[in-house]
Structure formats: structure tokens, C-alpha cells
């Protein structure tokens, strides 16, 4: 596997450029994966040896999953400031790292390397053996239709669990499951990446994992739960009416909310947003009819803080 790592100070555009490289590789038919190191190290309090060691362990657990799924390239966006920051990553990554500076033409250079038969060959980093899955602990899983506020409420739930004194981790499932071509979530791959990352966070002492992730039916959720043996998983479905979904999607298209890699709503036209809203309303209806989730919270008219409060009351054992 070849690894392309984009680094630089905050705000320089690492995530946007990294995801664009990943997307271009996919459009060229190259099997590639993408990770933002910020998204794989959300465990607090941080491990004693520091954030970079935690991220290195997470990368070491995740890249073999992508390689086993056929990825020959891994694009990574991540901040490193000094030579000492870089040291933990060497043993964690496969051989064959392509070092590039974030400048005009970098995406073209990587695309050329990946699609030229005489270019650098992918270097195997060893088989993706079974990870020592973290057992025990508790998972609070938030799901719902697009626009239901799953990621926003999920992060607020994570903050509140931390405030209670419990060591916790947070994962946005889509952010650890980018495997192209395409940017959708493959439950088979996502289940493996989630299990691998939870094992890392669990070994760092995390007692609770908050997951924000899509789940279209009970069978998909059952597969995810099976990937986390020995861990108590409670699924909370967030519900919202068509008007609320449409308004939230409209605001996201205008750039409100956190900027996240792969956000396909940003910059959409009003007509496109209406199409998204219609699909989201149908998705919410289908989830409701299927009774997905152990519990559910109606989010219409509620702030993310209030939604998080209700989720914790309904789904977290620590609040009982």
C-alpha cells in the first residue's frame, strides 16, 4: 500500500486537498482510502504518551483493513509540527510513503503516480490479521435520516459523557470508512474499521464510545454490533419531520455547521437541496416504520444540547 500524507498548519486546507485527491483517484478507477487524523483520535483524556502516538496506533489498526478491502493507496490529512511528532508514525505505516507539499499540482502528481503502470508499485504492508477487538465498555450509537442532526448531537453527547468524568471516545462512522471509488459507507468495511478503532481506544482506557453513523435497517445494525463482541451497544434513532430536515439541509448547504471532509451538501443549489430534503424525508419515514433503534428521540424544535440530554437519558447506562 502507498500512503500520501498531507500536512501543514491549521487552516491551510489539508482535509479539503486530501479528500480531493481521494476523490480524483476514485474517479480514475483507483481503489483508495482516505483518513483525517483528527477523526481517528477523538479519545479523552488523551493517552499519557500524547496525541501523535494515539493517532499512530489508530493508523496502524486501520490501514490493514483498507488494504484487505483492496485499497492500494491511502490518503492521510494530518498535522505534524516537528520531527519528534513524525517519529511515532514510522513503525505504524506501511512502507512506501509519498511525501508531498501542499501546493498547486499535488493532486495531479499523486494521480499520475497511481495510474501510471511504470510508476511506483504498491508496497504490501503485511496481512490484515484479526484485530484484538476491545471487549467490554459501552457504545451509544446515534443514527437517523440525513439532516436529523446525528453528527452534531453525537459530538454533544460525547462532550457530556466526558464532563461526567467518564473516559470516552467519539467516532463519526463515515469519516473512518472512505473507500473509493465512491464515498458511501460499506457496512462490511465500516464494521471492521470501527472494531479496529474501538480496540485502540479501549486499550487507551475508554469506557464509552459514542458513534454517529448511518444504519438503514436492523440487519445493518446487527452486523455492526457483531463486530463489537462483549460491548453493550444501545442504538438511538434521531427523528425529524420533513420541514425540520429541509431547513437543516438548507443551512448546511450554505456552510453553517462544522466543515468536515466529504461534505457533499456544501455549496449545493436550492434545487439540489430540495432533492436531498425529499430523500431525507423518505429515509426518516422508512426508519420510523422499520422501528430502527432501541430508543428514539424526536428532534423537531430542539437544540443539539437538549437532544444530547434526551439521548443520554434514554441510551446511556451512566445516566441511570
mmCIF file of C-alpha atoms in Angstrom:
data_model
loop_
_atom_site.group_PDB
_atom_site.id
_atom_site.type_symbol
_atom_site.label_atom_id
_atom_site.label_comp_id
_atom_site.label_asym_id
_atom_site.label_seq_id
_atom_site.Cartn_x
_atom_site.Cartn_y
_atom_site.Cartn_z
ATOM 1 C CA UNK A 1 0.000 0.000 0.000
ATOM 2 C CA UNK A 2 1.174 3.527 -0.813
ATOM 3 C CA UNK A 3 0.473 6.332 1.664
ATOM 4 C CA UNK A 4 0.132 10.010 0.705
ATOM 5 C CA UNK A 5 0.343 12.254 3.763
ATOM 6 C CA UNK A 6 -0.625 15.937 3.555
ATOM 7 C CA UNK A 7 0.472 18.073 6.484
ATOM 8 C CA UNK A 8 0.600 21.753 7.327
ATOM 9 C CA UNK A 9 -0.693 24.275 9.866
ATOM 10 C CA UNK A 10 -4.345 24.508 10.803
ATOM 11 C CA UNK A 11 -6.442 26.172 8.122
ATOM 12 C CA UNK A 12 -4.080 25.531 5.211
ATOM 13 C CA UNK A 13 -6.519 23.132 3.561
ATOM 14 C CA UNK A 14 -5.132 19.676 4.369
ATOM 15 C CA UNK A 15 -8.511 17.985 4.670
ATOM 16 C CA UNK A 16 -10.032 19.600 1.591
ATOM 17 C CA UNK A 17 -6.986 18.833 -0.547
ATOM 18 C CA UNK A 18 -6.656 15.317 0.829
ATOM 19 C CA UNK A 19 -10.264 14.477 0.123
ATOM 20 C CA UNK A 20 -9.985 15.950 -3.375
ATOM 21 C CA UNK A 21 -7.010 13.692 -4.094
ATOM 22 C CA UNK A 22 -9.011 10.718 -2.790
ATOM 23 C CA UNK A 23 -11.992 11.681 -4.956
ATOM 24 C CA UNK A 24 -9.823 12.099 -8.057
ATOM 25 C CA UNK A 25 -8.266 8.697 -7.511
ATOM 26 C CA UNK A 26 -11.747 7.221 -7.290
ATOM 27 C CA UNK A 27 -12.872 8.916 -10.485
ATOM 28 C CA UNK A 28 -9.810 7.438 -12.189
ATOM 29 C CA UNK A 29 -10.848 3.977 -11.029
ATOM 30 C CA UNK A 30 -8.126 3.668 -8.381
ATOM 31 C CA UNK A 31 -9.065 1.802 -5.206
ATOM 32 C CA UNK A 32 -8.060 4.235 -2.467
ATOM 33 C CA UNK A 33 -8.968 5.121 1.111
ATOM 34 C CA UNK A 34 -8.930 8.413 2.996
ATOM 35 C CA UNK A 35 -8.418 9.319 6.648
ATOM 36 C CA UNK A 36 -8.189 12.589 8.553
ATOM 37 C CA UNK A 37 -6.102 12.028 11.678
ATOM 38 C CA UNK A 38 -8.319 14.397 13.666
ATOM 39 C CA UNK A 39 -11.180 11.947 13.151
ATOM 40 C CA UNK A 40 -9.359 8.872 14.487
ATOM 41 C CA UNK A 41 -8.008 10.303 17.730
ATOM 42 C CA UNK A 42 -11.095 11.660 19.483
ATOM 43 C CA UNK A 43 -10.497 9.972 22.810
ATOM 44 C CA UNK A 44 -10.252 11.945 26.049
ATOM 45 C CA UNK A 45 -8.435 12.404 28.262
ATOM 46 C CA UNK A 46 -5.576 11.858 25.778
ATOM 47 C CA UNK A 47 -3.273 8.871 26.387
ATOM 48 C CA UNK A 48 -0.190 9.620 28.519
ATOM 49 C CA UNK A 49 2.189 9.335 25.558
ATOM 50 C CA UNK A 50 0.349 12.029 23.616
ATOM 51 C CA UNK A 51 -1.904 12.580 20.650
ATOM 52 C CA UNK A 52 0.559 11.602 17.922
ATOM 53 C CA UNK A 53 1.207 8.207 19.487
ATOM 54 C CA UNK A 54 -2.560 7.700 19.746
ATOM 55 C CA UNK A 55 -3.022 8.605 16.093
ATOM 56 C CA UNK A 56 -0.173 6.324 15.069
ATOM 57 C CA UNK A 57 -1.789 3.392 16.858
ATOM 58 C CA UNK A 58 -5.101 4.168 15.177
ATOM 59 C CA UNK A 59 -3.485 4.319 11.733
ATOM 60 C CA UNK A 60 -1.666 1.052 12.392
ATOM 61 C CA UNK A 61 -5.014 -0.586 13.162
ATOM 62 C CA UNK A 62 -6.908 0.919 10.221
ATOM 63 C CA UNK A 63 -4.692 0.736 7.168
ATOM 64 C CA UNK A 64 -4.618 -3.096 7.046
ATOM 65 C CA UNK A 65 -8.436 -3.101 6.929
ATOM 66 C CA UNK A 66 -8.387 -0.875 3.843
ATOM 67 C CA UNK A 67 -5.613 -2.888 2.233
ATOM 68 C CA UNK A 68 -7.529 -6.124 2.787
ATOM 69 C CA UNK A 69 -10.531 -4.471 1.102
ATOM 70 C CA UNK A 70 -8.432 -3.844 -1.991
ATOM 71 C CA UNK A 71 -7.090 -0.330 -1.461
ATOM 72 C CA UNK A 72 -3.667 0.262 -2.963
ATOM 73 C CA UNK A 73 -3.485 3.881 -1.785
ATOM 74 C CA UNK A 74 -4.241 5.630 1.491
ATOM 75 C CA UNK A 75 -4.533 9.422 1.542
ATOM 76 C CA UNK A 76 -3.970 10.929 5.001
ATOM 77 C CA UNK A 77 -4.521 14.513 6.141
ATOM 78 C CA UNK A 78 -2.858 15.248 9.447
ATOM 79 C CA UNK A 79 -0.980 17.894 11.400
ATOM 80 C CA UNK A 80 2.637 17.298 12.377
ATOM 81 C CA UNK A 81 4.848 20.168 13.520
ATOM 82 C CA UNK A 82 8.258 18.776 14.423
ATOM 83 C CA UNK A 83 10.488 15.817 13.636
ATOM 84 C CA UNK A 84 9.566 14.340 17.010
ATOM 85 C CA UNK A 85 5.894 14.489 16.009
ATOM 86 C CA UNK A 86 6.658 12.356 12.965
ATOM 87 C CA UNK A 87 8.584 9.606 14.771
ATOM 88 C CA UNK A 88 5.606 7.583 16.097
ATOM 89 C CA UNK A 89 4.152 7.169 12.601
ATOM 90 C CA UNK A 90 7.116 5.402 11.006
ATOM 91 C CA UNK A 91 6.541 1.969 12.553
ATOM 92 C CA UNK A 92 2.763 2.363 12.244
ATOM 93 C CA UNK A 93 2.545 2.822 8.475
ATOM 94 C CA UNK A 94 3.310 0.530 5.547
ATOM 95 C CA UNK A 95 6.440 1.160 3.519
ATOM 96 C CA UNK A 96 6.070 3.424 0.525
ATOM 97 C CA UNK A 97 5.064 6.828 1.859
ATOM 98 C CA UNK A 98 4.802 9.539 -0.803
ATOM 99 C CA UNK A 99 5.788 12.865 0.744
ATOM 100 C CA UNK A 100 4.257 15.884 -0.950
ATOM 101 C CA UNK A 101 3.973 19.564 -0.155
ATOM 102 C CA UNK A 102 0.563 21.150 -0.193
ATOM 103 C CA UNK A 103 0.807 23.194 -3.349
ATOM 104 C CA UNK A 104 -0.780 23.595 -6.765
ATOM 105 C CA UNK A 105 -0.469 20.393 -8.771
ATOM 106 C CA UNK A 106 -0.142 17.975 -5.870
ATOM 107 C CA UNK A 107 -3.362 16.162 -6.807
ATOM 108 C CA UNK A 108 -2.157 15.758 -10.391
ATOM 109 C CA UNK A 109 1.155 14.348 -9.184
ATOM 110 C CA UNK A 110 -0.493 11.729 -6.991
ATOM 111 C CA UNK A 111 -2.980 10.803 -9.703
ATOM 112 C CA UNK A 112 -0.086 10.305 -12.110
ATOM 113 C CA UNK A 113 1.732 8.046 -9.662
ATOM 114 C CA UNK A 114 -1.376 5.976 -9.057
ATOM 115 C CA UNK A 115 -2.372 5.500 -12.680
ATOM 116 C CA UNK A 116 0.997 5.117 -14.441
ATOM 117 C CA UNK A 117 1.868 1.431 -14.888
ATOM 118 C CA UNK A 118 5.587 2.198 -14.697
ATOM 119 C CA UNK A 119 5.178 4.333 -11.600
ATOM 120 C CA UNK A 120 5.886 3.230 -8.029
ATOM 121 C CA UNK A 121 4.288 -0.063 -7.168
ATOM 122 C CA UNK A 122 2.110 -0.558 -4.144
ATOM 123 C CA UNK A 123 4.138 -1.998 -1.303
ATOM 124 C CA UNK A 124 2.381 -4.614 0.736
ATOM 125 C CA UNK A 125 2.432 -3.941 4.422
ATOM 126 C CA UNK A 126 1.533 -7.384 5.633
ATOM 127 C CA UNK A 127 -1.777 -9.180 6.014
ATOM 128 C CA UNK A 128 -4.643 -7.583 7.854
ATOM 129 C CA UNK A 129 -4.972 -10.146 10.570
ATOM 130 C CA UNK A 130 -7.715 -10.250 13.150
ATOM 131 C CA UNK A 131 -7.572 -7.243 15.458
ATOM 132 C CA UNK A 132 -7.777 -7.743 19.170
ATOM 133 C CA UNK A 133 -11.233 -6.256 19.441
ATOM 134 C CA UNK A 134 -11.873 -4.216 22.538
ATOM 135 C CA UNK A 135 -14.335 -6.016 24.738
ATOM 136 C CA UNK A 136 -16.391 -4.516 27.493
ATOM 137 C CA UNK A 137 -17.352 -0.898 27.712
ATOM 138 C CA UNK A 138 -20.436 0.702 26.244
ATOM 139 C CA UNK A 139 -21.415 2.096 22.847
ATOM 140 C CA UNK A 140 -24.053 4.781 22.387
ATOM 141 C CA UNK A 141 -24.913 4.765 18.693
ATOM 142 C CA UNK A 142 -26.830 7.636 17.076
ATOM 143 C CA UNK A 143 -28.438 7.149 13.689
ATOM 144 C CA UNK A 144 -31.132 8.845 11.655
ATOM 145 C CA UNK A 145 -32.001 10.365 8.305
ATOM 146 C CA UNK A 146 -29.764 12.921 6.638
ATOM 147 C CA UNK A 147 -30.405 16.223 8.387
ATOM 148 C CA UNK A 148 -31.604 14.680 11.646
ATOM 149 C CA UNK A 149 -28.539 16.114 13.392
ATOM 150 C CA UNK A 150 -26.771 12.837 14.111
ATOM 151 C CA UNK A 151 -23.190 14.138 13.962
ATOM 152 C CA UNK A 152 -23.947 17.385 15.812
ATOM 153 C CA UNK A 153 -25.879 15.669 18.582
ATOM 154 C CA UNK A 154 -23.382 12.817 18.704
ATOM 155 C CA UNK A 155 -20.478 15.122 19.426
ATOM 156 C CA UNK A 156 -22.512 16.891 22.101
ATOM 157 C CA UNK A 157 -23.273 13.519 23.695
ATOM 158 C CA UNK A 158 -19.531 12.794 23.670
ATOM 159 C CA UNK A 159 -18.787 16.125 25.383
ATOM 160 C CA UNK A 160 -21.369 15.460 28.073
ATOM 161 C CA UNK A 161 -20.052 11.955 28.771
ATOM 162 C CA UNK A 162 -16.576 13.443 29.202
ATOM 163 C CA UNK A 163 -17.949 16.136 31.507
ATOM 164 C CA UNK A 164 -19.345 13.401 33.738
ATOM 165 C CA UNK A 165 -15.806 12.135 34.349
ATOM 166 C CA UNK A 166 -16.023 9.054 32.116
ATOM 167 C CA UNK A 167 -13.167 8.402 29.709
ATOM 168 C CA UNK A 168 -14.795 8.338 26.285
ATOM 169 C CA UNK A 169 -14.190 8.275 22.540
ATOM 170 C CA UNK A 170 -16.137 9.589 19.566
ATOM 171 C CA UNK A 171 -16.329 8.210 16.030
ATOM 172 C CA UNK A 172 -18.173 9.517 13.000
ATOM 173 C CA UNK A 173 -18.520 6.246 11.101
ATOM 174 C CA UNK A 174 -18.455 7.844 7.662
ATOM 175 C CA UNK A 175 -15.168 9.593 8.462
ATOM 176 C CA UNK A 176 -13.361 6.288 9.074
ATOM 177 C CA UNK A 177 -14.927 4.447 6.131
ATOM 178 C CA UNK A 178 -13.958 6.375 2.998
ATOM 179 C CA UNK A 179 -13.015 3.712 0.458
ATOM 180 C CA UNK A 180 -13.314 4.575 -3.210
ATOM 181 C CA UNK A 181 -14.379 4.584 -5.908
ATOM 182 C CA UNK A 182 -17.394 6.284 -4.341
ATOM 183 C CA UNK A 183 -17.845 7.903 -0.925
ATOM 184 C CA UNK A 184 -20.652 5.827 0.565
ATOM 185 C CA UNK A 185 -20.372 3.663 3.662
ATOM 186 C CA UNK A 186 -19.843 -0.058 3.051
ATOM 187 C CA UNK A 187 -21.138 -1.750 6.248
ATOM 188 C CA UNK A 188 -18.688 -4.639 5.864
ATOM 189 C CA UNK A 189 -15.666 -2.322 5.792
ATOM 190 C CA UNK A 190 -17.119 0.152 8.285
ATOM 191 C CA UNK A 191 -17.724 -2.608 10.813
ATOM 192 C CA UNK A 192 -14.076 -3.631 10.608
ATOM 193 C CA UNK A 193 -12.707 -0.101 10.856
ATOM 194 C CA UNK A 194 -14.983 0.622 13.811
ATOM 195 C CA UNK A 195 -13.907 -2.546 15.608
ATOM 196 C CA UNK A 196 -10.238 -1.794 14.964
ATOM 197 C CA UNK A 197 -10.516 1.785 16.224
ATOM 198 C CA UNK A 198 -12.573 0.844 19.281
ATOM 199 C CA UNK A 199 -9.886 -1.687 20.173
ATOM 200 C CA UNK A 200 -7.295 1.109 20.107
ATOM 201 C CA UNK A 201 -9.446 3.476 22.159
ATOM 202 C CA UNK A 202 -10.425 0.722 24.581
ATOM 203 C CA UNK A 203 -6.751 -0.119 25.176
ATOM 204 C CA UNK A 204 -6.251 3.580 25.982
ATOM 205 C CA UNK A 205 -8.841 3.261 28.741
ATOM 206 C CA UNK A 206 -12.020 4.462 27.024
ATOM 207 C CA UNK A 207 -15.134 3.198 28.778
ATOM 208 C CA UNK A 208 -17.752 4.665 26.454
ATOM 209 C CA UNK A 209 -17.774 5.053 22.677
ATOM 210 C CA UNK A 210 -20.190 7.474 21.039
ATOM 211 C CA UNK A 211 -20.831 6.622 17.387
ATOM 212 C CA UNK A 212 -22.584 8.767 14.803
ATOM 213 C CA UNK A 213 -23.306 6.553 11.852
ATOM 214 C CA UNK A 214 -25.842 5.572 9.208
ATOM 215 C CA UNK A 215 -27.955 2.491 9.745
ATOM 216 C CA UNK A 216 -30.718 1.821 7.239
ATOM 217 C CA UNK A 217 -32.145 -1.282 8.867
ATOM 218 C CA UNK A 218 -31.929 -3.644 11.813
ATOM 219 C CA UNK A 219 -29.751 -6.131 9.920
ATOM 220 C CA UNK A 220 -27.065 -3.497 9.307
ATOM 221 C CA UNK A 221 -27.061 -2.552 12.974
ATOM 222 C CA UNK A 222 -26.819 -6.216 13.948
ATOM 223 C CA UNK A 223 -23.703 -6.595 11.767
ATOM 224 C CA UNK A 224 -22.115 -3.593 13.418
ATOM 225 C CA UNK A 225 -22.935 -4.912 16.889
ATOM 226 C CA UNK A 226 -21.458 -8.301 15.960
ATOM 227 C CA UNK A 227 -18.185 -6.532 15.156
ATOM 228 C CA UNK A 228 -18.044 -5.299 18.775
ATOM 229 C CA UNK A 229 -18.261 -8.528 20.797
ATOM 230 C CA UNK A 230 -18.636 -8.148 24.526
ATOM 231 C CA UNK A 231 -19.608 -4.486 24.231
ATOM 232 C CA UNK A 232 -23.063 -3.225 25.204
ATOM 233 C CA UNK A 233 -24.492 -1.346 22.215
ATOM 234 C CA UNK A 234 -27.552 0.903 22.510
ATOM 235 C CA UNK A 235 -28.884 2.495 19.329
ATOM 236 C CA UNK A 236 -30.761 5.777 19.461
ATOM 237 C CA UNK A 237 -32.532 6.894 16.306
ATOM 238 C CA UNK A 238 -32.968 10.645 15.875
ATOM 239 C CA UNK A 239 -36.206 11.559 14.141
ATOM 240 C CA UNK A 240 -37.314 14.799 12.493
ATOM 241 C CA UNK A 241 -40.175 15.955 10.313
ATOM 242 C CA UNK A 242 -39.812 16.976 6.648
ATOM 243 C CA UNK A 243 -39.754 20.722 7.394
ATOM 244 C CA UNK A 244 -37.016 20.412 10.001
ATOM 245 C CA UNK A 245 -34.924 18.173 7.763
ATOM 246 C CA UNK A 246 -35.269 20.563 4.825
ATOM 247 C CA UNK A 247 -34.239 23.582 6.902
ATOM 248 C CA UNK A 248 -31.194 21.851 8.383
ATOM 249 C CA UNK A 249 -30.039 20.691 4.970
ATOM 250 C CA UNK A 250 -30.522 24.210 3.591
ATOM 251 C CA UNK A 251 -28.308 25.642 6.321
ATOM 252 C CA UNK A 252 -25.637 23.004 5.732
ATOM 253 C CA UNK A 253 -25.590 23.853 2.029
ATOM 254 C CA UNK A 254 -24.977 27.490 3.000
ATOM 255 C CA UNK A 255 -21.921 26.464 5.001
ATOM 256 C CA UNK A 256 -23.344 26.508 8.509
ATOM 257 C CA UNK A 257 -22.071 23.818 10.833
ATOM 258 C CA UNK A 258 -18.601 22.275 11.123
ATOM 259 C CA UNK A 259 -16.553 21.757 7.977
ATOM 260 C CA UNK A 260 -15.954 18.032 7.549
ATOM 261 C CA UNK A 261 -14.188 16.058 4.805
ATOM 262 C CA UNK A 262 -16.514 14.693 2.158
ATOM 263 C CA UNK A 263 -19.435 17.004 2.932
ATOM 264 C CA UNK A 264 -21.457 16.651 -0.273
ATOM 265 C CA UNK A 265 -24.028 19.249 0.825
ATOM 266 C CA UNK A 266 -21.728 22.251 0.862
ATOM 267 C CA UNK A 267 -22.440 24.625 -1.992
ATOM 268 C CA UNK A 268 -25.480 22.775 -3.335
ATOM 269 C CA UNK A 269 -28.078 24.793 -5.222
ATOM 270 C CA UNK A 270 -31.564 25.314 -3.730
ATOM 271 C CA UNK A 271 -32.977 22.846 -6.248
ATOM 272 C CA UNK A 272 -30.414 20.210 -5.293
ATOM 273 C CA UNK A 273 -31.122 20.791 -1.601
ATOM 274 C CA UNK A 274 -34.835 20.232 -2.205
ATOM 275 C CA UNK A 275 -33.982 16.894 -3.776
ATOM 276 C CA UNK A 276 -31.833 15.972 -0.770
ATOM 277 C CA UNK A 277 -34.628 17.034 1.570
ATOM 278 C CA UNK A 278 -37.165 14.846 -0.206
ATOM 279 C CA UNK A 279 -34.888 11.827 0.043
ATOM 280 C CA UNK A 280 -34.176 12.565 3.702
ATOM 281 C CA UNK A 281 -37.900 12.738 4.497
ATOM 282 C CA UNK A 282 -38.453 9.359 2.836
ATOM 283 C CA UNK A 283 -35.490 7.904 4.696
ATOM 284 C CA UNK A 284 -36.851 9.162 8.021
ATOM 285 C CA UNK A 285 -40.237 7.651 7.229
ATOM 286 C CA UNK A 286 -38.683 4.275 6.350
ATOM 287 C CA UNK A 287 -36.566 4.204 9.510
ATOM 288 C CA UNK A 288 -39.633 5.077 11.569
ATOM 289 C CA UNK A 289 -41.716 2.347 10.003
ATOM 290 C CA UNK A 290 -38.964 -0.227 10.446
ATOM 291 C CA UNK A 291 -38.602 0.671 14.114
ATOM 292 C CA UNK A 292 -34.836 1.048 13.790
ATOM 293 C CA UNK A 293 -33.126 1.708 17.104
ATOM 294 C CA UNK A 294 -33.562 0.597 20.684
ATOM 295 C CA UNK A 295 -34.880 4.065 21.532
ATOM 296 C CA UNK A 296 -35.661 7.206 19.558
ATOM 297 C CA UNK A 297 -35.682 10.953 20.132
ATOM 298 C CA UNK A 298 -37.842 13.439 18.228
ATOM 299 C CA UNK A 299 -35.596 16.410 17.461
ATOM 300 C CA UNK A 300 -38.042 18.906 15.932
ATOM 301 C CA UNK A 301 -37.607 22.279 17.607
ATOM 302 C CA UNK A 302 -34.838 21.083 19.938
ATOM 303 C CA UNK A 303 -31.312 22.399 20.318
ATOM 304 C CA UNK A 304 -28.395 19.935 19.939
ATOM 305 C CA UNK A 305 -27.773 20.298 23.667
ATOM 306 C CA UNK A 306 -31.325 19.256 24.514
ATOM 307 C CA UNK A 307 -31.190 16.383 22.031
ATOM 308 C CA UNK A 308 -27.971 15.145 23.638
ATOM 309 C CA UNK A 309 -29.568 15.342 27.066
ATOM 310 C CA UNK A 310 -32.509 13.212 25.921
ATOM 311 C CA UNK A 311 -30.218 10.706 24.176
ATOM 312 C CA UNK A 312 -28.175 10.230 27.332
ATOM 313 C CA UNK A 313 -31.279 9.779 29.455
ATOM 314 C CA UNK A 314 -32.610 7.150 27.072
ATOM 315 C CA UNK A 315 -29.499 5.334 25.892
ATOM 316 C CA UNK A 316 -26.570 5.722 28.300
ATOM 317 C CA UNK A 317 -26.266 3.479 31.301
ATOM 318 C CA UNK A 318 -24.091 6.043 33.034
ATOM 319 C CA UNK A 319 -27.047 8.414 33.328
ATOM 320 C CA UNK A 320 -29.195 5.903 35.184
#
